[in-house]
CSV table of C-alpha atoms in Angstrom, one decimal:
chain,number,residue,atom,x,y,z
A,34,MET,CA,0.1,-0.1,-0.1
A,35,GLU,CA,1.2,3.5,-0.7
A,36,SER,CA,2.4,5.7,1.7
A,37,LEU,CA,-0.1,7.7,2.8
A,38,LYS,CA,0.8,11.5,5.9
A,39,THR,CA,-0.6,13.8,7.2
A,40,ILE,CA,-1.3,17.6,6.2
A,41,TYR,CA,-2.9,20.8,7.0
A,42,ALA,CA,-5.3,21.6,4.9
A,43,ASP,CA,-7.1,25.7,4.5
A,44,LEU,CA,-9.5,25.9,1.8
A,45,HIS,CA,-10.9,29.5,2.0
A,46,ILE,CA,-8.7,32.1,1.6
A,47,HIS,CA,-8.9,35.8,0.5
A,48,ILE,CA,-6.8,37.7,-1.9
A,49,GLY,CA,-7.2,41.9,-0.8
A,50,ARG,CA,-5.1,43.3,-3.4
A,51,THR,CA,-3.3,42.1,-7.2
A,52,GLY,CA,0.1,42.6,-7.0
A,53,SER,CA,-0.4,46.0,-8.7
A,54,GLY,CA,-2.7,47.6,-6.3
A,55,ARG,CA,-6.0,47.0,-7.5
A,56,PRO,CA,-8.6,45.8,-5.2
A,57,VAL,CA,-10.0,42.4,-5.4
A,58,LYS,CA,-11.6,41.2,-2.1
A,59,ILE,CA,-12.7,45.1,-0.6
A,60,THR,CA,-13.2,43.9,2.8
A,61,GLY,CA,-9.8,42.1,2.8
A,62,SER,CA,-6.2,44.0,3.9
A,63,ARG,CA,-4.0,45.4,1.5
A,64,SER,CA,-1.6,43.5,2.7
A,65,LEU,CA,-3.1,40.0,1.3
A,66,THR,CA,-1.6,39.8,-1.7
A,67,LEU,CA,-1.3,36.5,-3.8
A,68,GLU,CA,2.2,36.6,-2.6
A,69,ALA,CA,2.0,37.4,0.9
A,70,ILE,CA,-0.4,34.6,1.2
A,71,LEU,CA,1.7,32.0,-0.4
A,72,GLU,CA,4.7,33.2,1.7
A,73,GLU,CA,2.8,33.4,5.0
A,74,ALA,CA,1.6,29.7,4.2
A,75,ALA,CA,3.9,28.2,3.9
A,76,PHE,CA,6.4,30.0,6.3
A,77,ARG,CA,4.6,31.1,9.4
A,78,LYS,CA,1.3,29.1,9.4
A,79,GLY,CA,3.3,25.8,8.2
A,80,LEU,CA,0.1,24.9,6.2
A,81,ASP,CA,0.4,22.5,3.0
A,82,LEU,CA,-2.4,22.8,0.9
A,83,ILE,CA,-4.0,25.9,0.5
A,84,GLY,CA,-7.6,27.5,-1.1
A,85,VAL,CA,-7.0,31.1,-2.7
A,86,ILE,CA,-10.6,31.7,-4.1
A,87,ASP,CA,-10.2,34.7,-5.9
A,88,CYS,CA,-8.3,33.0,-9.3
A,89,HIS,CA,-10.7,33.8,-11.6
A,90,VAL,CA,-9.5,37.4,-11.7
A,91,PRO,CA,-8.2,37.8,-14.6
A,92,GLU,CA,-5.0,39.8,-12.9
A,93,VAL,CA,-4.7,37.0,-10.3
A,94,LEU,CA,-3.8,34.5,-13.4
A,95,ASP,CA,-1.4,37.0,-15.1
A,96,GLU,CA,0.4,36.8,-11.4
A,97,LEU,CA,0.1,33.0,-11.0
A,98,THR,CA,1.6,32.5,-14.8
A,99,GLN,CA,4.3,34.8,-14.2
A,100,LEU,CA,5.2,33.2,-11.2
A,101,ILE,CA,5.5,29.5,-13.2
A,102,GLU,CA,7.0,30.9,-15.6
A,103,SER,CA,9.8,32.1,-13.5
A,104,GLY,CA,10.0,29.2,-11.8
A,105,ARG,CA,8.7,30.4,-8.1
A,106,VAL,CA,6.0,28.2,-8.5
A,107,ILE,CA,5.3,24.8,-10.1
A,108,GLU,CA,1.8,23.8,-11.6
A,109,LEU,CA,1.3,19.8,-10.8
A,110,SER,CA,0.6,17.1,-13.2
A,111,GLU,CA,-1.5,15.9,-10.8
A,112,GLY,CA,-3.6,19.4,-10.0
A,113,GLY,CA,-2.7,22.3,-7.8
A,114,LEU,CA,0.4,24.6,-7.8
A,115,ARG,CA,3.0,24.4,-5.7
A,116,PHE,CA,5.2,26.9,-4.3
A,117,ASP,CA,8.0,25.8,-1.3
A,118,GLU,CA,6.3,23.6,0.8
A,119,VAL,CA,2.9,24.6,0.1
A,120,THR,CA,0.3,23.6,-2.7
A,121,LEU,CA,-2.1,26.0,-3.8
A,122,ILE,CA,-5.9,24.7,-4.9
A,123,LEU,CA,-7.0,27.6,-7.6
A,124,GLY,CA,-11.0,28.8,-6.4
A,125,THR,CA,-13.4,30.9,-6.4
A,126,GLU,CA,-16.7,32.2,-4.6
A,127,ILE,CA,-19.3,33.4,-6.5
A,128,GLU,CA,-22.5,34.9,-4.4
A,129,VAL,CA,-25.8,33.4,-6.1
A,130,LYS,CA,-29.9,34.9,-5.4
A,131,GLU,CA,-32.1,32.5,-6.8
A,132,GLU,CA,-36.0,33.5,-7.2
A,133,SER,CA,-36.6,30.7,-4.4
A,134,SER,CA,-34.5,31.9,-1.5
A,135,LYS,CA,-34.8,34.3,1.0
A,136,GLY,CA,-31.8,36.1,0.1
A,137,PRO,CA,-28.1,35.6,-2.0
A,138,ILE,CA,-25.7,32.3,-0.9
A,139,HIS,CA,-22.0,32.2,-1.6
A,140,LEU,CA,-20.7,29.1,-3.2
A,141,LEU,CA,-17.2,27.5,-3.6
A,142,ALA,CA,-15.6,26.2,-7.0
A,143,TYR,CA,-12.2,24.5,-7.1
A,144,MET,CA,-10.3,24.6,-10.3
A,145,PRO,CA,-7.4,20.9,-11.1
A,146,THR,CA,-5.4,23.4,-13.2
A,147,LEU,CA,-5.1,27.1,-14.4
A,148,LYS,CA,-6.0,26.4,-17.6
A,149,ALA,CA,-10.0,24.8,-16.2
A,150,MET,CA,-9.9,28.0,-14.2
A,151,ARG,CA,-9.5,30.4,-17.1
A,152,THR,CA,-12.0,28.4,-19.1
A,153,PHE,CA,-14.3,29.4,-16.1
A,154,SER,CA,-13.2,32.9,-15.3
A,155,SER,CA,-14.0,33.6,-19.3
A,156,TRP,CA,-17.3,31.9,-18.8
A,157,LEU,CA,-18.0,33.5,-15.4
A,158,SER,CA,-17.3,37.0,-17.1
A,159,GLU,CA,-20.8,36.7,-19.0
A,160,HIS,CA,-23.0,36.0,-15.9
A,161,MET,CA,-21.0,39.4,-13.6
A,162,THR,CA,-20.6,42.6,-13.9
A,163,ASN,CA,-17.0,42.4,-12.6
A,164,ILE,CA,-14.9,39.7,-13.1
A,165,THR,CA,-12.1,41.6,-11.1
A,166,LEU,CA,-13.8,41.2,-8.1
A,167,SER,CA,-14.1,38.9,-5.5
A,168,THR,CA,-17.5,37.1,-4.6
A,169,GLN,CA,-19.9,38.7,-7.2
A,170,ARG,CA,-23.1,38.4,-8.1
A,171,PHE,CA,-24.1,35.6,-10.8
A,172,PHE,CA,-27.0,36.4,-13.0
A,173,ASN,CA,-28.5,35.2,-15.8
A,174,GLY,CA,-28.3,31.2,-14.4
A,175,THR,CA,-29.0,29.3,-11.4
A,176,ALA,CA,-26.8,27.5,-9.0
A,177,ARG,CA,-27.5,24.3,-10.8
A,178,ASP,CA,-25.3,26.0,-13.3
A,179,ILE,CA,-22.5,26.6,-11.4
A,180,GLN,CA,-22.0,22.9,-10.2
A,181,TYR,CA,-22.4,21.7,-13.1
A,182,LYS,CA,-20.2,24.2,-15.2
A,183,THR,CA,-17.9,23.3,-12.3
A,184,LYS,CA,-18.2,19.6,-12.9
A,185,ALA,CA,-17.7,19.8,-16.6
A,186,LEU,CA,-14.4,21.3,-15.9
A,187,GLY,CA,-13.4,18.5,-13.3
A,188,GLY,CA,-13.4,20.9,-10.7
A,189,LEU,CA,-15.1,20.5,-6.8
A,190,PHE,CA,-18.1,22.2,-6.0
A,191,VAL,CA,-18.6,23.4,-2.1
A,192,PRO,CA,-21.4,25.6,-0.7
A,193,ALA,CA,-20.2,28.0,1.8
A,194,HIS,CA,-20.2,29.0,5.5
A,195,VAL,CA,-24.0,27.1,5.4
A,196,PHE,CA,-25.5,29.4,8.3
A,197,THR,CA,-24.3,31.9,9.0
A,198,PRO,CA,-27.0,34.4,8.9
A,199,PHE,CA,-26.0,36.4,5.6
A,200,LYS,CA,-25.4,35.0,2.0
A,201,SER,CA,-25.8,31.7,3.2
A,202,LEU,CA,-27.9,28.4,2.3
A,203,TYR,CA,-29.6,27.8,5.5
A,204,GLY,CA,-28.9,31.4,7.0
A,205,VAL,CA,-30.6,33.1,4.2
A,206,GLY,CA,-31.4,30.9,1.1
A,207,VAL,CA,-33.1,27.4,1.4
A,208,THR,CA,-36.5,27.5,3.5
A,209,GLN,CA,-35.9,23.9,4.6
A,210,SER,CA,-33.7,21.7,2.3
A,211,LEU,CA,-30.8,22.2,0.3
A,212,SER,CA,-32.2,20.9,-2.8
A,213,GLU,CA,-34.4,23.6,-3.1
A,214,ILE,CA,-31.5,25.9,-5.4
A,215,LEU,CA,-28.7,23.1,-5.4
A,216,ASP,CA,-28.2,19.2,-6.7
A,217,PRO,CA,-26.9,17.0,-4.0
A,218,ASP,CA,-25.3,14.7,-6.4
A,219,ALA,CA,-22.8,17.5,-7.3
A,220,ILE,CA,-22.1,18.8,-4.3
A,221,ASP,CA,-18.4,17.6,-3.0
A,222,ALA,CA,-18.6,19.0,0.8
A,223,ILE,CA,-20.3,21.5,3.0
A,224,GLU,CA,-18.2,24.3,4.8
A,225,LEU,CA,-19.6,24.7,8.2
A,226,GLY,CA,-18.5,28.5,8.7
A,227,LEU,CA,-17.1,29.7,11.8
A,228,SER,CA,-20.6,30.1,14.2
A,229,SER,CA,-20.7,26.3,13.7
A,230,ASP,CA,-18.8,22.7,14.1
A,231,THR,CA,-20.2,18.9,13.3
A,232,GLU,CA,-22.0,18.8,16.2
A,233,MET,CA,-24.5,21.5,15.0
A,234,ALA,CA,-24.1,20.5,11.2
A,235,GLU,CA,-25.0,17.0,12.2
A,236,GLN,CA,-28.6,17.8,13.0
A,237,LEU,CA,-29.7,18.5,9.9
A,238,LEU,CA,-29.9,14.8,9.0
A,239,GLU,CA,-29.7,16.0,4.9
A,240,LEU,CA,-25.9,17.3,5.5
A,241,ARG,CA,-24.8,13.9,6.9
A,242,GLN,CA,-24.4,12.4,3.4
A,243,PHE,CA,-21.6,15.0,3.1
A,244,PRO,CA,-17.7,15.7,4.2
A,245,PHE,CA,-17.7,18.9,6.3
A,246,LEU,CA,-14.7,21.3,5.4
A,247,SER,CA,-13.5,23.6,8.1
A,248,ASN,CA,-12.0,27.2,6.7
A,249,SER,CA,-11.1,30.3,7.8
A,250,ASP,CA,-12.6,32.5,5.5
A,251,ALA,CA,-9.4,34.6,5.9
A,252,HIS,CA,-10.0,38.6,5.0
A,253,SER,CA,-5.9,39.3,6.5
A,254,LEU,CA,-2.6,37.3,6.6
A,255,ALA,CA,-3.2,36.7,10.2
A,256,LYS,CA,-6.4,35.2,9.6
A,257,ILE,CA,-5.2,32.5,8.0
A,258,ALA,CA,-5.5,28.8,9.6
A,259,ARG,CA,-7.9,30.5,11.7
A,260,GLU,CA,-9.6,27.3,10.8
A,261,TYR,CA,-8.1,24.2,9.5
A,262,GLN,CA,-8.2,20.2,8.9
A,263,THR,CA,-5.8,18.1,9.0
A,264,MET,CA,-5.9,15.5,6.3
A,265,ARG,CA,-4.2,12.1,5.3
A,266,VAL,CA,-2.8,12.0,1.6
A,267,LYS,CA,0.0,11.0,-0.2
A,268,ALA,CA,1.1,14.3,-1.5
A,269,ALA,CA,-1.1,17.4,-1.4
A,270,THR,CA,-2.5,17.7,-4.6
A,271,PHE,CA,-5.5,18.6,-6.1
A,272,SER,CA,-6.0,14.9,-6.9
A,273,GLU,CA,-5.9,14.1,-3.7
A,274,LEU,CA,-8.0,16.1,-2.5
A,275,LYS,CA,-10.6,14.8,-4.7
A,276,LYS,CA,-10.1,11.0,-3.0
A,277,VAL,CA,-10.3,13.3,0.5
A,278,LEU,CA,-13.6,14.3,-0.4
A,279,LYS,CA,-14.7,11.0,-1.4
A,280,HIS,CA,-13.4,8.5,1.0
A,281,GLU,CA,-11.2,6.6,-1.6
A,282,GLU,CA,-8.3,4.3,-1.6
A,283,GLY,CA,-7.6,5.8,2.3
A,284,ARG,CA,-8.1,9.0,1.5
A,285,ALA,CA,-9.8,11.3,4.1
A,286,ILE,CA,-10.4,14.0,6.9
A,287,LEU,CA,-8.7,13.6,10.2
A,288,ALA,CA,-9.6,16.2,11.6
A,289,ASN,CA,-11.7,19.5,11.8
A,290,TYR,CA,-10.1,22.5,13.9
A,291,GLY,CA,-11.9,25.5,14.6
A,292,LEU,CA,-13.4,28.0,16.7
A,293,ASN,CA,-16.1,26.8,19.6
A,294,PRO,CA,-19.2,27.7,18.1
A,295,ARG,CA,-19.8,30.4,20.8
A,296,LEU,CA,-16.7,32.3,19.9
A,297,GLY,CA,-18.2,32.8,16.2
A,298,LYS,CA,-19.5,36.0,15.3
A,299,TYR,CA,-22.7,35.2,15.2
A,300,HIS,CA,-23.5,32.0,17.3
A,301,ARG,CA,-26.7,33.7,18.9
A,302,SER,CA,-29.9,35.8,18.2
A,303,ARG,CA,-28.5,39.0,19.3
A,304,CYS,CA,-28.6,43.0,19.0
A,305,ALA,CA,-26.3,44.6,16.5
A,306,ASP,CA,-26.6,47.7,18.1
A,307,CYS,CA,-26.4,47.1,22.2
A,308,GLN,CA,-25.5,43.6,22.1
A,309,ALA,CA,-28.2,42.2,23.9
A,310,ASP,CA,-29.8,38.7,23.6
A,311,VAL,CA,-32.6,38.5,22.0
A,312,GLU,CA,-35.0,35.5,21.3
A,313,SER,CA,-36.0,34.3,17.8
A,314,GLU,CA,-39.6,35.3,18.0
A,315,LEU,CA,-38.7,39.3,17.9
A,316,MET,CA,-37.0,39.0,14.6
A,317,GLY,CA,-37.8,42.1,12.8
A,318,GLN,CA,-39.6,43.7,15.9
A,319,PRO,CA,-37.7,46.5,18.0
A,320,CYS,CA,-35.1,45.1,20.7
A,321,PRO,CA,-36.9,45.3,24.3
A,322,ALA,CA,-33.4,46.9,25.3
A,323,CYS,CA,-32.6,49.8,22.9
A,324,GLY,CA,-35.8,50.0,20.8
A,325,SER,CA,-33.0,49.5,17.9
A,326,LYS,CA,-34.6,47.1,14.7
A,327,ARG,CA,-31.1,45.1,14.1
A,328,LEU,CA,-31.7,42.1,15.5
A,329,ILE,CA,-29.9,39.4,13.8
A,330,LYS,CA,-30.6,35.7,14.3
A,331,GLY,CA,-28.1,33.3,15.2
A,332,VAL,CA,-26.6,30.2,14.0
A,333,TYR,CA,-28.0,28.0,17.3
A,334,GLU,CA,-31.5,29.4,16.9
A,335,ARG,CA,-31.3,28.7,12.7
A,336,LEU,CA,-30.9,25.2,13.6
A,337,VAL,CA,-33.4,24.9,16.1
A,338,GLU,CA,-36.1,26.0,13.3
A,339,LEU,CA,-34.8,23.9,10.7
A,340,CYS,CA,-33.8,20.4,12.5
A,341,PRO,CA,-36.7,17.8,11.4
A,342,GLY,CA,-37.7,15.3,13.0
A,343,GLU,CA,-36.5,11.7,12.3
A,344,LEU,CA,-34.0,10.8,9.2
A,345,LEU,CA,-35.3,10.9,5.5
A,346,SER,CA,-35.5,7.4,4.5
A,347,GLY,CA,-32.8,6.2,2.1
A,348,MET,CA,-30.5,8.9,2.8
A,349,GLU,CA,-26.7,7.8,3.2
A,350,THR,CA,-24.7,9.1,6.0
A,351,ILE,CA,-20.9,8.9,6.3
A,352,ALA,CA,-18.9,9.0,9.5
A,353,HIS,CA,-17.6,12.4,10.6
A,354,PRO,CA,-14.0,12.9,11.8
A,355,PRO,CA,-13.9,14.4,15.7
A,356,TYR,CA,-14.4,18.5,15.0
A,357,ILE,CA,-11.4,19.9,17.9
A,358,HIS,CA,-12.3,23.1,19.0
A,359,GLN,CA,-8.9,25.0,18.9
A,360,VAL,CA,-8.2,29.4,19.7
A,361,PRO,CA,-6.1,30.7,17.4
A,362,LEU,CA,-3.3,31.7,19.1
A,363,ASP,CA,-4.1,35.7,18.7
A,364,PHE,CA,-7.5,34.8,20.4
A,365,ILE,CA,-5.6,34.0,23.7
A,366,PRO,CA,-5.1,36.5,26.0
A,367,GLY,CA,-1.9,37.5,26.7
A,368,ILE,CA,-0.1,36.3,22.9
A,369,GLY,CA,-0.1,39.9,21.4
A,370,LYS,CA,2.5,40.3,18.2
A,371,LYS,CA,5.6,40.3,20.3
A,372,THR,CA,4.9,37.5,21.7
A,373,LEU,CA,3.9,35.1,18.8
A,374,MET,CA,6.9,36.6,17.2
A,375,LYS,CA,8.7,35.2,19.6
A,376,LEU,CA,7.0,31.9,19.4
A,377,LEU,CA,7.4,31.9,15.8
A,378,ASP,CA,11.1,32.5,16.2
A,379,HIS,CA,11.6,29.7,18.1
A,380,PHE,CA,9.3,27.1,16.9
A,381,GLY,CA,8.7,27.6,13.0
A,382,THR,CA,5.0,28.0,12.5
A,383,GLU,CA,1.9,28.6,13.8
A,384,MET,CA,0.9,24.6,13.2
A,385,ALA,CA,3.9,23.4,14.8
A,386,ILE,CA,3.0,25.6,18.5
A,387,LEU,CA,-0.9,24.8,18.3
A,388,HIS,CA,0.2,20.9,17.9
A,389,GLU,CA,3.5,19.5,18.4
A,390,VAL,CA,5.4,21.8,21.0
A,391,PRO,CA,5.8,20.1,24.2
A,392,ILE,CA,4.5,22.6,27.3
A,393,GLU,CA,8.0,22.7,28.8
A,394,ALA,CA,9.7,24.5,25.9
A,395,LEU,CA,6.4,27.0,26.1
A,396,GLU,CA,7.5,27.5,29.4
A,397,LYS,CA,11.0,28.5,28.5
A,398,VAL,CA,10.0,30.8,25.9
A,399,VAL,CA,7.0,32.6,27.3
A,400,GLY,CA,6.4,31.7,30.7
A,401,GLU,CA,4.2,28.9,32.8
A,402,GLU,CA,1.1,30.6,32.7
A,403,ILE,CA,0.7,31.2,28.7
A,404,ALA,CA,2.2,28.0,27.6
A,405,GLU,CA,-0.6,26.8,29.6
A,406,ARG,CA,-3.3,29.0,27.5
A,407,ILE,CA,-1.9,27.4,24.6
A,408,VAL,CA,-2.1,24.0,26.3
A,409,ARG,CA,-5.8,24.5,27.5
A,410,ALA,CA,-6.5,26.0,23.4
A,411,ARG,CA,-5.1,23.0,22.0
A,412,GLU,CA,-7.6,21.0,24.1
A,413,GLY,CA,-10.6,23.5,24.5
A,414,THR,CA,-10.6,24.0,27.7
A,415,LEU,CA,-10.3,27.5,27.3
A,416,THR,CA,-13.7,29.4,28.9
A,417,ILE,CA,-15.3,31.6,26.9
A,418,GLN,CA,-18.1,34.3,26.5
A,419,ALA,CA,-20.4,33.5,23.2
A,420,GLY,CA,-20.4,36.1,20.3
A,421,GLY,CA,-23.4,37.0,18.0
A,422,ALA,CA,-25.0,40.0,15.9
A,423,GLY,CA,-21.0,40.5,13.7
A,424,HIS,CA,-19.3,40.1,17.0
A,425,PHE,CA,-16.4,37.5,17.8
A,426,GLY,CA,-17.0,35.9,21.5
A,427,LYS,CA,-14.5,36.1,23.6
A,428,ILE,CA,-12.1,34.3,26.1
A,429,THR,CA,-12.2,35.3,29.4
């Protein structure tokens, strides 16, 4: 049997600006360029596989071509682009508003090669007002059209952050079932998002047939690998990722790592103005505490609404790996920029600090108290105050 290894993967990273300074993700950091992402992922985060989901932008495609021509990046025969110790998977995030949906939803498509992404980009340009920007609205077509075009090009299709209150499948899209908008047979995985985990997602019985991805949706370099997964593969390539999602030949997601849902920005229903907790039935009414009408329904409350009573007959289910509630280093009290740099100088990458460095070695660098917090972050035993209405939860 061929030798398999464990890799770290974050498959949802935005580009803030092109190399020439043109905006891609308007809300993304100016420092979030393609080359900066590659260097951050390889040398600071310690990731093996990344999905950059603004690769449909023509200037980004040109940058990648230039990197290949210069020899800094290699296009792999098994799919993906290799830079040093990290492989880039070419992805794009697309916004769709179906007539049957309550609001717009976000979808992810990943392509195996630069040629396939150029073809996909050209096709998208016929359905978008501005192909140079991230997550643009898809018009004169449906979500299923995107699914089938993705499959025709040998790509992978994943609904994005499916529970967030804005622009997601269950937050504002479907009333009850994903089949209202999407073809279940053309879905390769489900991206959970920052305010949910496997236990929450499995309450929706129709999701039990799909693999779950936990990704950062990074809008800045620091947020890369805020959430990620470990995978068992032969190599970090597109074809191996495809096998992982299909559970073929021993490939698999071994564990999802992410925020405790209570740390997510939209876990509980809350007033966006005064941050008072509110009951779901008050949505659309004034806040009892301040009178504001900016009440945002939490993921937790939305799941309560959606959960069916019994398993649908004949539905295939798969066993999901553990979801490990892990707090990113920059969430941990006492770890500012200087302390983080000290840790990185001593131990190399954030993955090494979060997974591998023994507590005795951590204590020698940052002291007993912070070392203990890092270990508790690994174990998911830090005390948390829940987030909501666009505000992250806190470590208390």
